[in-house]
Coordinates of C-alpha atoms and ligand atoms in Angstrom, one line a residue:
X254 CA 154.4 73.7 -22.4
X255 CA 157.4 74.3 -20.1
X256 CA 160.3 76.5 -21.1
X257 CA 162.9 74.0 -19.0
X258 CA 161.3 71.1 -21.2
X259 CA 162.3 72.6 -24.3
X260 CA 165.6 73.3 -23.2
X261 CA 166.2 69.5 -22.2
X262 CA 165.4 68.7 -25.6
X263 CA 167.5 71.2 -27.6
X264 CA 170.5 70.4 -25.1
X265 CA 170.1 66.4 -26.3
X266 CA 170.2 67.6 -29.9
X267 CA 166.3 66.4 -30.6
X268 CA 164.3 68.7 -32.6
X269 CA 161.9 71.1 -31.6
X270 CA 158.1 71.3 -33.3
X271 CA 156.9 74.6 -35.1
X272 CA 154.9 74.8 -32.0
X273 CA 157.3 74.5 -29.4
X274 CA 159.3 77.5 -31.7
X275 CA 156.2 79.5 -31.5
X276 CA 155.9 79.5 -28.3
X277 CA 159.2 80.2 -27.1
X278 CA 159.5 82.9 -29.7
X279 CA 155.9 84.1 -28.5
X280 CA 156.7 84.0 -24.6
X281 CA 160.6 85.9 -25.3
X282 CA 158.8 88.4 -27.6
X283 CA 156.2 89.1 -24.4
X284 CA 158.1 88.8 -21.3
X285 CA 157.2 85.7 -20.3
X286 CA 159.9 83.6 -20.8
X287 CA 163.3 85.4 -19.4
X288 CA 166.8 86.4 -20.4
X289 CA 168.0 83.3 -18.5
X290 CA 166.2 80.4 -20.2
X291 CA 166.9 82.0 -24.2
X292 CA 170.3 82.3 -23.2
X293 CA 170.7 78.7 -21.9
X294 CA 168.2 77.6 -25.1
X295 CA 170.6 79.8 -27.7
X296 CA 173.8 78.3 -26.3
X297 CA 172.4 74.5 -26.9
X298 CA 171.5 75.8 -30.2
X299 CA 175.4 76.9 -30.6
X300 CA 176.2 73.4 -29.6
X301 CA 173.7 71.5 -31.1
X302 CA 172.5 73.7 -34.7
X303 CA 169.4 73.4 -35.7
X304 CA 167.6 71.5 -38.3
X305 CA 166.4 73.2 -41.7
X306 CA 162.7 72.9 -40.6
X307 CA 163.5 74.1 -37.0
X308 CA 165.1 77.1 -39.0
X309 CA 162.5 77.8 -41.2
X310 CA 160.5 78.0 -38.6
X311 CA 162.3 80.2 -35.9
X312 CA 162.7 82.1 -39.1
X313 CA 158.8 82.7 -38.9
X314 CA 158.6 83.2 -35.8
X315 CA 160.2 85.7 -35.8
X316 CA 158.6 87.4 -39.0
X317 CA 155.5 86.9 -37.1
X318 CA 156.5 88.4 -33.8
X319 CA 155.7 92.0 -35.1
X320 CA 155.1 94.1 -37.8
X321 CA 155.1 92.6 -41.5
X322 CA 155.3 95.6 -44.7
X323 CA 152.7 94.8 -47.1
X324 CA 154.1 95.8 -50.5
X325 CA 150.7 94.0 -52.1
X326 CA 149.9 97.2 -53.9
X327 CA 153.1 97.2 -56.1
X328 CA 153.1 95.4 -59.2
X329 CA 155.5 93.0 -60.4
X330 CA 158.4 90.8 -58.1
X331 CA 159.5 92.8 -55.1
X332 CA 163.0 91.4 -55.1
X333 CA 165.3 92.3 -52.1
X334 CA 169.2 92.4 -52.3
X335 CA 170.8 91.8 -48.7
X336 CA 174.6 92.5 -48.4
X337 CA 176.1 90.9 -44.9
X338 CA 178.2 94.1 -44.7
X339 CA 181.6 95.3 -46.4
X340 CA 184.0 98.0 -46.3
X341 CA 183.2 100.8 -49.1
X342 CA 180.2 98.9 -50.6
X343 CA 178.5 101.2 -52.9
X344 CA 176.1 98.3 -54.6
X345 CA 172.8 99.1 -53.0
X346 CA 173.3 102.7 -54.3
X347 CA 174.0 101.3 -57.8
X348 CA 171.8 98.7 -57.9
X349 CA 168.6 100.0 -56.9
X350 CA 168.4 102.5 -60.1
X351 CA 170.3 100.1 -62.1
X352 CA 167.6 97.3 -62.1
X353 CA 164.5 99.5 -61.5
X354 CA 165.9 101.3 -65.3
X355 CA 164.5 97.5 -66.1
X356 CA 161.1 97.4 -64.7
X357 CA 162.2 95.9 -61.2
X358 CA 160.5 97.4 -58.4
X359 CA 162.8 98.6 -56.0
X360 CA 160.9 98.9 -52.4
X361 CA 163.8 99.7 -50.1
X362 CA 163.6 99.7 -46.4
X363 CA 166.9 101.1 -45.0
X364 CA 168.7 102.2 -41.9
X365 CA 171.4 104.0 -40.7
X366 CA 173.1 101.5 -38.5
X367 CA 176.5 101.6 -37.1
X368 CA 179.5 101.0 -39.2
X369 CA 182.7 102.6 -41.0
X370 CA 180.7 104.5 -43.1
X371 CA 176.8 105.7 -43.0
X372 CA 174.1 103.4 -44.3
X373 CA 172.2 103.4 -47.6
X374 CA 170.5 106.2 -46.2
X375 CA 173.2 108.1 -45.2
X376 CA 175.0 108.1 -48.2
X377 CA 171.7 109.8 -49.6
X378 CA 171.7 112.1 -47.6
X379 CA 174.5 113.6 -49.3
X380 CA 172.8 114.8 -51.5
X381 CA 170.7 118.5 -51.0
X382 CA 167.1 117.6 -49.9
X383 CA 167.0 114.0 -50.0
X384 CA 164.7 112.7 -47.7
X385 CA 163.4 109.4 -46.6
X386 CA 160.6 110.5 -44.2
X387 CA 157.6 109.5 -46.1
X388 CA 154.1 108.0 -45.5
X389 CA 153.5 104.3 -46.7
X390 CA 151.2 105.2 -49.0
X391 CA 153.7 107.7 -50.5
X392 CA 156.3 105.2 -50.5
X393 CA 154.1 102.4 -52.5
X394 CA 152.8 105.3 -55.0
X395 CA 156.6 105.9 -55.9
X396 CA 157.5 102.4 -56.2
X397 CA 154.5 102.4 -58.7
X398 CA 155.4 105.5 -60.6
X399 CA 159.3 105.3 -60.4
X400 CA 159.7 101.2 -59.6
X401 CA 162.5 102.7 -56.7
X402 CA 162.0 104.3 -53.4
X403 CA 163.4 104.5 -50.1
X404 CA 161.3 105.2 -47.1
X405 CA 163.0 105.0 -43.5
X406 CA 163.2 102.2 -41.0
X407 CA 159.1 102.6 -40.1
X408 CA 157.0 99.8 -37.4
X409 CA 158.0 97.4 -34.9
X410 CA 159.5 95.0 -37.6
X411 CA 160.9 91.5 -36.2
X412 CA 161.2 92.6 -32.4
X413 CA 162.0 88.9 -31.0
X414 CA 165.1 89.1 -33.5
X415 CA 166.3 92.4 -32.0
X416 CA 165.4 90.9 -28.2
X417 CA 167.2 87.8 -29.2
X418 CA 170.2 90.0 -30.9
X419 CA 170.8 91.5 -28.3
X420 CA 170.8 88.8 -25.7
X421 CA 173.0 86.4 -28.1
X422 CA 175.8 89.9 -28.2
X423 CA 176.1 88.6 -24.3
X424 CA 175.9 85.8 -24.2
X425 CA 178.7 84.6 -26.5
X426 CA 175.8 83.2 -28.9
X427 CA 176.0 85.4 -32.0
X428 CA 178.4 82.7 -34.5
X429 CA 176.0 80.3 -34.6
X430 CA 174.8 79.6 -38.5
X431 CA 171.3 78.5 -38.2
X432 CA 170.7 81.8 -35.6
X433 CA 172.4 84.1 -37.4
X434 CA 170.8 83.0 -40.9
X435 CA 167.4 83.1 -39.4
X436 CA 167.7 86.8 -37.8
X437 CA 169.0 88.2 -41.5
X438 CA 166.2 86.0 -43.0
X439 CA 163.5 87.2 -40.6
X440 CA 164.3 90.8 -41.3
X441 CA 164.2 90.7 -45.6
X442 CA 161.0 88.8 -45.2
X443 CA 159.0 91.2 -42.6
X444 CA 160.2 94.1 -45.1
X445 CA 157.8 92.3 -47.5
X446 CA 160.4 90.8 -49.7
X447 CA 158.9 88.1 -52.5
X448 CA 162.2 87.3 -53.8
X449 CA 166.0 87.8 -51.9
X450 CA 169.0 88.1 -54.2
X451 CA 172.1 87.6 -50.7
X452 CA 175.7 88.8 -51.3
X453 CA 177.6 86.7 -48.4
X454 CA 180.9 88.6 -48.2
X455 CA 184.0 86.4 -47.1
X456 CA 187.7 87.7 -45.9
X457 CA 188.7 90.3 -43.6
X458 CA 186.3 93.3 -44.0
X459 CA 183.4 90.7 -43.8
X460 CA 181.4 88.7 -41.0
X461 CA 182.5 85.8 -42.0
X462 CA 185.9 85.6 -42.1
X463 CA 186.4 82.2 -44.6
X464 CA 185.3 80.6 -47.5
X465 CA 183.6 77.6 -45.6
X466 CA 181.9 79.5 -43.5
X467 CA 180.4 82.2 -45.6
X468 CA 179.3 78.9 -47.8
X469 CA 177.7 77.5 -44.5
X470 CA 176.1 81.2 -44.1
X471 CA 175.1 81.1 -47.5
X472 CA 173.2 78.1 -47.7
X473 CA 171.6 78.4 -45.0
X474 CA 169.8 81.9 -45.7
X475 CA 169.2 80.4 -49.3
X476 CA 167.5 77.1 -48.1
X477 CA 165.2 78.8 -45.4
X478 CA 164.1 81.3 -48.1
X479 CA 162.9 78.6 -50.5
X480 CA 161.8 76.8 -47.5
X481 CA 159.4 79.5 -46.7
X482 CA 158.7 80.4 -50.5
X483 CA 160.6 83.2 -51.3
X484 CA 162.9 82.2 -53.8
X485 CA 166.6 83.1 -52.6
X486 CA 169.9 82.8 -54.3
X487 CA 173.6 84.3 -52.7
X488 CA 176.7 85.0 -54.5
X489 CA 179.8 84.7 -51.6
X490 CA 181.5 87.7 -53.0
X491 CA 185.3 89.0 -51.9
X492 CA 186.2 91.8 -49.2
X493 CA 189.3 91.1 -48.1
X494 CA 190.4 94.6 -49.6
X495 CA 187.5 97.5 -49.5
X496 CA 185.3 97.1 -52.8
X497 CA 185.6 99.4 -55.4
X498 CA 187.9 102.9 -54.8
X499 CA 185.5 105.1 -52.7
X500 CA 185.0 104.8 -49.1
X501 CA 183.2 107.8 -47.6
X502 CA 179.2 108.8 -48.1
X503 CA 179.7 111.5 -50.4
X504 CA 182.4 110.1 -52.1
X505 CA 180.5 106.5 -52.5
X506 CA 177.6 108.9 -54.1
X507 CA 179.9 109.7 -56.6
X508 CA 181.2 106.7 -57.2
X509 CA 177.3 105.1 -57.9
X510 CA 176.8 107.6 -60.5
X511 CA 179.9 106.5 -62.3
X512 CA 179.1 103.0 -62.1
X513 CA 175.5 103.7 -63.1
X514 CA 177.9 105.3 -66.0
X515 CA 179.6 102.0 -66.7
X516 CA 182.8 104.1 -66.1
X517 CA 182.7 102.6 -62.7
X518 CA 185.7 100.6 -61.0
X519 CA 185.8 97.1 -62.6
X520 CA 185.4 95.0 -59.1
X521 CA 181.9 97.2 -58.0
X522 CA 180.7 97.1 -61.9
X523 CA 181.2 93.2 -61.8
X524 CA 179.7 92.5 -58.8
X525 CA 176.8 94.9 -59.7
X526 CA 176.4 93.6 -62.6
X527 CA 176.2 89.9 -61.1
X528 CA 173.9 90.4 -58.7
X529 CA 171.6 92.8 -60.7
X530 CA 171.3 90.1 -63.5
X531 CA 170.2 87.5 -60.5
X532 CA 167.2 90.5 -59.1
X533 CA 166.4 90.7 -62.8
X534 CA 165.6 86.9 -63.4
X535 CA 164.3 86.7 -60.1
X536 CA 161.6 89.6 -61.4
X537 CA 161.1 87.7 -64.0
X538 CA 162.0 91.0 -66.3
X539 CA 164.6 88.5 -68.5
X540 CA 164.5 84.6 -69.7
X541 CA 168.3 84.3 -69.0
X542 CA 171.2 85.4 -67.0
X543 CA 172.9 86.6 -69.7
X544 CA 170.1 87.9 -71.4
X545 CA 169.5 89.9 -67.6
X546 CA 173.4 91.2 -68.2
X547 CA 172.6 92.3 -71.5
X548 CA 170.0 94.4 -70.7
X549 CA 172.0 95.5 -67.7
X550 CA 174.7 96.3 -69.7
X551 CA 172.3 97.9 -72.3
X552 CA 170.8 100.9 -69.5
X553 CA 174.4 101.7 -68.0
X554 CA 175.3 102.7 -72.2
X555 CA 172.3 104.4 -72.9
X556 CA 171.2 106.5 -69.8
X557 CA 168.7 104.9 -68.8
X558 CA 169.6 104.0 -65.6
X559 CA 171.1 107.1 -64.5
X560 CA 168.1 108.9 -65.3
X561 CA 166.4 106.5 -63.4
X562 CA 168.4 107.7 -60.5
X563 CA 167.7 111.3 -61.1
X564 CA 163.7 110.8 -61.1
X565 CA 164.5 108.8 -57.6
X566 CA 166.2 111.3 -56.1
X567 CA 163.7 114.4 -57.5
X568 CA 160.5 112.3 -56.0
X569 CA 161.9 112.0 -52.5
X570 CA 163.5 115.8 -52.4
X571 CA 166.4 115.2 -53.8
X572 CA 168.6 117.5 -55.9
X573 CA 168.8 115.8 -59.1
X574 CA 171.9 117.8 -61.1
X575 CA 174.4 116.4 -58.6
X576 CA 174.0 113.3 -60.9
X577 CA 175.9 115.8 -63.8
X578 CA 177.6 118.0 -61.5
X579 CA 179.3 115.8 -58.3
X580 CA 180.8 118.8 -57.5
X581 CA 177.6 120.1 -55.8
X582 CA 177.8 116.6 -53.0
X583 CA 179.6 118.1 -49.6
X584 CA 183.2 118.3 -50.5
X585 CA 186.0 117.9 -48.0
X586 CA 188.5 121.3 -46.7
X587 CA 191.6 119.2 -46.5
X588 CA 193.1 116.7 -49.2
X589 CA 196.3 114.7 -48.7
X590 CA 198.1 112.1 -50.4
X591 CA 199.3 108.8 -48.8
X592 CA 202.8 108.2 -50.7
X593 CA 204.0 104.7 -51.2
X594 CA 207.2 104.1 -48.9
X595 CA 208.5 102.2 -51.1
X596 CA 208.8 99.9 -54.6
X597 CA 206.9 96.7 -55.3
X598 CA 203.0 95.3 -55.7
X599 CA 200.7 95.7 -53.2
X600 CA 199.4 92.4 -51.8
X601 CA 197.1 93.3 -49.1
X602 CA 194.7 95.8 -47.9
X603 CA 193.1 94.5 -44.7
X604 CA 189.3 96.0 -45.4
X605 CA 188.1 96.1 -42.1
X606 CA 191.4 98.4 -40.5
X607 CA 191.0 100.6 -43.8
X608 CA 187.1 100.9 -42.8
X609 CA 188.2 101.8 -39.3
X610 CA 190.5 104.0 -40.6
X611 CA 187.4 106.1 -42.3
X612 CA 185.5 106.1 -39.2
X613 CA 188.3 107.9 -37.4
X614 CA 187.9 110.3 -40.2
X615 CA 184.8 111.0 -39.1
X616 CA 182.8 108.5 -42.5
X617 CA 181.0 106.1 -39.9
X618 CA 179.5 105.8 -36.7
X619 CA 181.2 104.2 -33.2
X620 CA 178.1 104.9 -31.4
X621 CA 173.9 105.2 -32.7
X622 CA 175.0 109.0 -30.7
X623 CA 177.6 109.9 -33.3
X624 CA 177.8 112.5 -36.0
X625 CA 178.4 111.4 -39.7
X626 CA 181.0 113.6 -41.5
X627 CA 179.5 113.0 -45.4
X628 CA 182.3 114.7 -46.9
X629 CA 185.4 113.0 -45.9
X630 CA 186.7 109.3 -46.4
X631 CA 189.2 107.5 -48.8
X632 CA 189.7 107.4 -52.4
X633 CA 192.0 103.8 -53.2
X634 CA 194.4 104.7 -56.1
X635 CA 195.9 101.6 -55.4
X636 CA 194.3 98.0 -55.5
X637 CA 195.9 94.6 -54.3
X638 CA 197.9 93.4 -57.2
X639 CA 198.6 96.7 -58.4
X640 CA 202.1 97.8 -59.2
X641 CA 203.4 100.5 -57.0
X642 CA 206.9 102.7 -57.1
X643 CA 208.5 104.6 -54.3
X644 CA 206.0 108.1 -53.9
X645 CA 203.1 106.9 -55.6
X646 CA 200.1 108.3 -54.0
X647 CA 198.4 104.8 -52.4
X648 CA 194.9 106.5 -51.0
X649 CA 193.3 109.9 -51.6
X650 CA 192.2 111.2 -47.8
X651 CA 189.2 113.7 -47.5
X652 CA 189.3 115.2 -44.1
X653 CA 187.8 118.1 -42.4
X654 CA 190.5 117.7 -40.3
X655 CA 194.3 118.7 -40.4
X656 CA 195.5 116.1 -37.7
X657 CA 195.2 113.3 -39.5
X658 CA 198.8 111.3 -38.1
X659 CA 196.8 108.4 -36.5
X660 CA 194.7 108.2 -40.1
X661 CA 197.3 107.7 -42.1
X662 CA 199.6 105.0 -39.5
X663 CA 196.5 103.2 -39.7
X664 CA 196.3 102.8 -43.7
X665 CA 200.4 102.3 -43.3
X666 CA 200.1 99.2 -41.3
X667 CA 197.3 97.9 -43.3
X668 CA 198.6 98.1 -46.8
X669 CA 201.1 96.2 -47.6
X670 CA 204.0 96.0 -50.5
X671 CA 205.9 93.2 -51.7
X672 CA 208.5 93.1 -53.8
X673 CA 206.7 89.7 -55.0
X674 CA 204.2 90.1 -57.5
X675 CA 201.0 89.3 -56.0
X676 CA 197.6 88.5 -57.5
X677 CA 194.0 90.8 -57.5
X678 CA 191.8 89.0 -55.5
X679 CA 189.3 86.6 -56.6
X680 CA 186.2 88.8 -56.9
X681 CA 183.0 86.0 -56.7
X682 CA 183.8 82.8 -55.5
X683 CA 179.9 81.4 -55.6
X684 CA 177.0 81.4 -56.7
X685 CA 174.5 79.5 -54.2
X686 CA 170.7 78.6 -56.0
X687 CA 169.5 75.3 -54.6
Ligands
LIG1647 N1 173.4 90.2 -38.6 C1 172.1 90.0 -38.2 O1 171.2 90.7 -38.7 N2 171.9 89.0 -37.4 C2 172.8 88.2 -36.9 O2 172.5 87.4 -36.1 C3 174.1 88.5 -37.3 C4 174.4 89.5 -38.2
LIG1648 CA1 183.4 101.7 -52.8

């Protein structure tokens, strides 16, 4: 086989064989097929897209190209829950607990990543002693005991996706569907996921900016999951304004624990809630979806799921009586107030400026090299739709800082008030099964 053949054929929009994927896939992952031939193959695949079997099979490819987790030992459904990245989205926090309270096994793989706050990871991190440095074998035991754990990112998982990621970042190739649906697919499925429950974010805090094409995303990760028989559903979920109140590690802790309360803010609870009855189906731990909310519903009243985040957080280190005393999670020296300017309703908070806005602050990452400040981010007192008079305080900011001019001109010119009244934001706008 000749790399330049298979680049003819992709440039004339014919489709390429599981073989011809493998070996390209193979020959990249290797060495032996360079930067220059993948980046002319990945723009024709911009132009041209892909077929479902062609992605299916780059898909495995991929999965194949390295490492695989084996999560045979655990009983039960290992069902995976993939966010394509928000502003101030507590849900893996809440989740995790929340459906393992049911009998879900929870076997998370997580990283720190880049972003305007800290990953999954971080976030735990908060809390005194938490660690996610544990042996395999450690990791599976848990999952077996507790039905959660969190071990760190551990093996060479999908390394042709991060080769190819990276080549695509230069090469002006990273918005095409079918390649970015296969590199999100590739990674839930090497982390030994059965089952994928996807929350596709749409608006201005998310990856995809639009309702068509976070639908395009969506079904394209659902159809190559069932295609390669895990069974994969994806709710297309808002964040055009940050989700929920807290953005900050810390403060997103805190915010978990109330929602695994059910005194959490409505928008995270909901969406919790929706995608947690989804992972419990998917488990096979309910008949229905609303029988799945029910019981949801049911752990958040009664304890149980809260509790289940305490024994988590013991097993791996963790001080557990932060979950009854937040006041013990690293607390900011400076608090200020963002007054509202003026009268009206606000009718937009562009997510994605409000998420830079708490990486100035010191919440996220710019660079793998950077420090995470835990303590310090944004409470929202003020959602879109929300009434607002002259003084109100709109955000909450937790600094360790005292120059915090530049913070607050960024929130300014990303909140806005109208003296319209405008509406709240539809919260899901799909569900995506087929
Ligand atoms: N996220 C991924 O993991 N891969 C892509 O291609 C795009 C976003
Ligand atoms: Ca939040």
């Amino acid at each position: 086989m000749r790399m330049v053949d298979l680049i003819e054929k992709k440039r004339d929009g014919l489709e390429l064989s599981t073989e011809e994927i493998g070996f390209i896939i193979k020959g990249y992952t290797d060495g032996t097929i360079p930067d220059y031939q993948v980046s002319a193959l990945t723009m024709a695949i911009y132009f041209k897209g892909m077929t479902e079997k062609e992605r299916a099979d780059l898909t495995m490819a991929m999965v194949e190209s390295g490492e695989q987790i084996d999560l045979s030992a655990i009983e039960g459904i290992k069902v995976d829950k993939h966010s394509t990245g928000g502003v101030g989205d507590t849900t893996t926090l809440v989740l995790g607990p929340l459906v393992a309270a049911l009998g879900v096994p929870v076997a998370k793989m997580s990283g720190r990543g880049l972003g305007h706050t800290g990953g999954t990871i971080d976030k735990l991190e908060a809390i005194e002693g938490f660690h996610v440095e544990i042996s395999k074998e450690e990791f599976i035991d848990l999952v077996n005991k507790n039905k959660i754990a969190v071990i760190g990112q551990t093996g060479n998982l999908t390394p042709a996706d991060k080769k190819l990621y990276a080549l695509r970042d230069v090469t002006a190739t990273v918005d095409s569907i079918p390649l970015i649906a296969s590199s999100i697919m590739s990674k839930k499925i090497a982390a030994g996921a059965d089952a994928i429950v996807l929350d596709v974010k749409t608006g201005a805090g998310a990856f995809m900016k639009t309702i068509d094409d976070s639908r395009e995303l969506a079904k394209a990760m659902v159809r190559i999951g069932n295609n390669v028989g895990r069974k994969t559903m994806a709710i297309i979920s808002d964040m055009s304004q940050p989700l929920g109140f807290a953005i900050g590690n810390a403060l997103e802790v805190k915010e978990a624990i109330d929602t695994l309360k059910g005194e959490g803010p409505e928008d995270l609870t909901e969406l919790c809630l929706a995608l947690g009855s989804h992972m419990v189906l998917l488990a096979n731990k309910a008949a229905t979806l609303e029988e799945a909310r029910a019981k949801l519903q049911e752990v958040m009243k009664n304890g149980a799921a809260l509790e289940s985040f305490k024994v988590f957080l013991e097993s791996q280190g963790g001080d557990p009586t932060v979950v009854d005393d937040p006041t013990k999670l690293p607390q900011a020296k400076f608090i200020y107030e963002l007054a509202a300017k003026e009268d009206g309703y606000v009718s937009d908070m562009v997510a994605d400026e409000i998420g830079t806005a708490a990486m100035l602050l010191g919440a996220g990452r710019a660079t793998k090299e950077s420090e995470i400040d835990l303590a310090v981010g944004f409470m929202l007192n003020k959602k879109i739709g929300d009434t607002v008079q002259k003084g109100d305080s709109l955000v909450t900011i937790y600094s360790n800082s005292e120059n915090i001019e530049e913070v607050k001109n960024k929130l300014y010119d990303n909140i806005t008030i109208s003296a319209e009244k405008a509406a709240a934001p539809t919260l899901i706008y799909e569900e995506i099964t087929e």
